C-alpha positions as a Python dict, from the first residue, in 0.01 Angstrom:
ca = {
    (1, 'X'): (0, 0, 0),
    (2, 'X'): (270, -63, 183),
    (3, 'X'): (185, 100, 548),
    (4, 'X'): (-62, -19, 728),
    (5, 'X'): (-379, 194, 808),
    (6, 'X'): (-458, 221, 1167),
    (7, 'X'): (-841, 188, 1262),
    (8, 'X'): (-812, 577, 1346),
    (9, 'X'): (-712, 626, 972),
    (10, 'X'): (-966, 388, 868),
    (11, 'X'): (-1253, 579, 1025),
    (12, 'X'): (-1113, 907, 880),
    (13, 'X'): (-1120, 806, 518),
    (14, 'X'): (-1477, 624, 612),
    (15, 'X'): (-1652, 908, 700),
    (16, 'X'): (-1484, 1111, 435),
    (17, 'X'): (-1636, 892, 160),
    (18, 'X'): (-1961, 885, 302),
    (19, 'X'): (-1931, 1261, 349),
    (20, 'X'): (-1873, 1314, -16),
    (21, 'X'): (-2245, 1193, -144),
    (22, 'X'): (-2366, 941, 114),
    (23, 'X'): (-2339, 573, 16),
    (24, 'X'): (-2458, 205, 70),
    (25, 'X'): (-2192, -55, 183),
    (26, 'X'): (-2054, -215, -97),
    (27, 'X'): (-2014, 102, -310),
    (28, 'X'): (-1829, 271, 27),
    (29, 'X'): (-1583, -57, 52),
    (30, 'X'): (-1495, -22, -340),
    (31, 'X'): (-1423, 414, -253),
    (32, 'X'): (-1205, 280, 86),
    (33, 'X'): (-1023, -45, -128),
    (34, 'X'): (-932, 237, -391),
    (35, 'X'): (-671, 396, -113),
    (36, 'X'): (-619, 94, 103),
    (37, 'X'): (-632, -245, 180),
    (38, 'X'): (-909, -349, 390),
    (39, 'X'): (-1179, -647, 358),
    (40, 'X'): (-1538, -613, 342),
    (41, 'X'): (-1545, -809, 674),
    (42, 'X'): (-1339, -529, 830),
    (43, 'X'): (-1540, -240, 672),
    (44, 'X'): (-1913, -328, 811),
    (45, 'X'): (-1770, -345, 1168),
    (46, 'X'): (-1644, -6, 1085),
    (47, 'X'): (-1988, 119, 981),
    (48, 'X'): (-2190, 11, 1214),
    (49, 'X'): (-1930, 142, 1521),
    (50, 'X'): (-1923, 471, 1341),
    (51, 'X'): (-2315, 501, 1338),
    (52, 'X'): (-2313, 369, 1723),
    (53, 'X'): (-2103, 648, 1791),
    (54, 'X'): (-2359, 909, 1616),
    (55, 'X'): (-2081, 954, 1312),
    (56, 'X'): (-2309, 782, 1070),
    (57, 'X'): (-2645, 701, 1024),
    (58, 'X'): (-2841, 487, 806),
    (59, 'X'): (-3128, 453, 579),
    (60, 'X'): (-3304, 181, 382),
    (61, 'X'): (-3440, 211, -16),
    (62, 'X'): (-3549, -51, -229),
    (63, 'X'): (-3295, -117, -498),
    (64, 'X'): (-3398, -375, -793),
    (65, 'X'): (-3667, -551, -587),
    (66, 'X'): (-3435, -580, -229),
    (67, 'X'): (-3374, -347, 63),
    (68, 'X'): (-2986, -146, 30),
    (69, 'X'): (-2826, 51, 390),
    (70, 'X'): (-2738, 366, 265),
    (71, 'X'): (-2509, 555, 477),
    (72, 'X'): (-2503, 907, 587),
    (73, 'X'): (-2242, 1140, 795),
    (74, 'X'): (-2403, 1346, 1094),
    (75, 'X'): (-2353, 1661, 1230),
    (76, 'X'): (-2158, 1542, 1483),
    (77, 'X'): (-1916, 1273, 1215),
    (78, 'X'): (-1872, 1612, 995),
    (79, 'X'): (-1710, 1775, 1351),
    (80, 'X'): (-1485, 1429, 1357),
    (81, 'X'): (-1408, 1408, 1021),
    (82, 'X'): (-1270, 1810, 1060),
    (83, 'X'): (-1086, 1723, 1374),
    (84, 'X'): (-889, 1420, 1110),
    (85, 'X'): (-868, 1591, 792),
    (86, 'X'): (-666, 1886, 1054),
    (87, 'X'): (-461, 1622, 1232),
    (88, 'X'): (-425, 1479, 921),
    (89, 'X'): (-237, 1778, 818),
    (90, 'X'): (-62, 1849, 1044),
    (91, 'X'): (46, 1465, 1013),
    (92, 'X'): (157, 1488, 689),
    (93, 'X'): (344, 1760, 724),
    (94, 'X'): (544, 1637, 976),
    (95, 'X'): (640, 1333, 797),
    (96, 'X'): (720, 1502, 471),
    (97, 'X'): (975, 1735, 682),
    (98, 'X'): (1136, 1416, 801),
    (99, 'X'): (1049, 1195, 453),
    (100, 'X'): (1151, 1449, 219),
    (101, 'X'): (1437, 1652, 384),
    (102, 'X'): (1199, 1993, 372),
}
């Protein structure tokens, strides 16, 4: 992707990925990387901050003899995500009008 992603867009994408099914860090990283160029060292602080802000909660489960941390979106996180989605629709509509001449 040629366009750089700001922290708000990254937050929105992470919340959207986690809202689908809840997931663990590596899977979240892979899903986010499918749409934007981010490193694990960028993503884990985002997950911690979203957890600290009350948008995500975590729980640990054993997987193949190791502890795996899973993330789940909270009701507050869904409110934030819905706000991001509404803003995204408005933003992309405005950009499309300029970029596509619509």
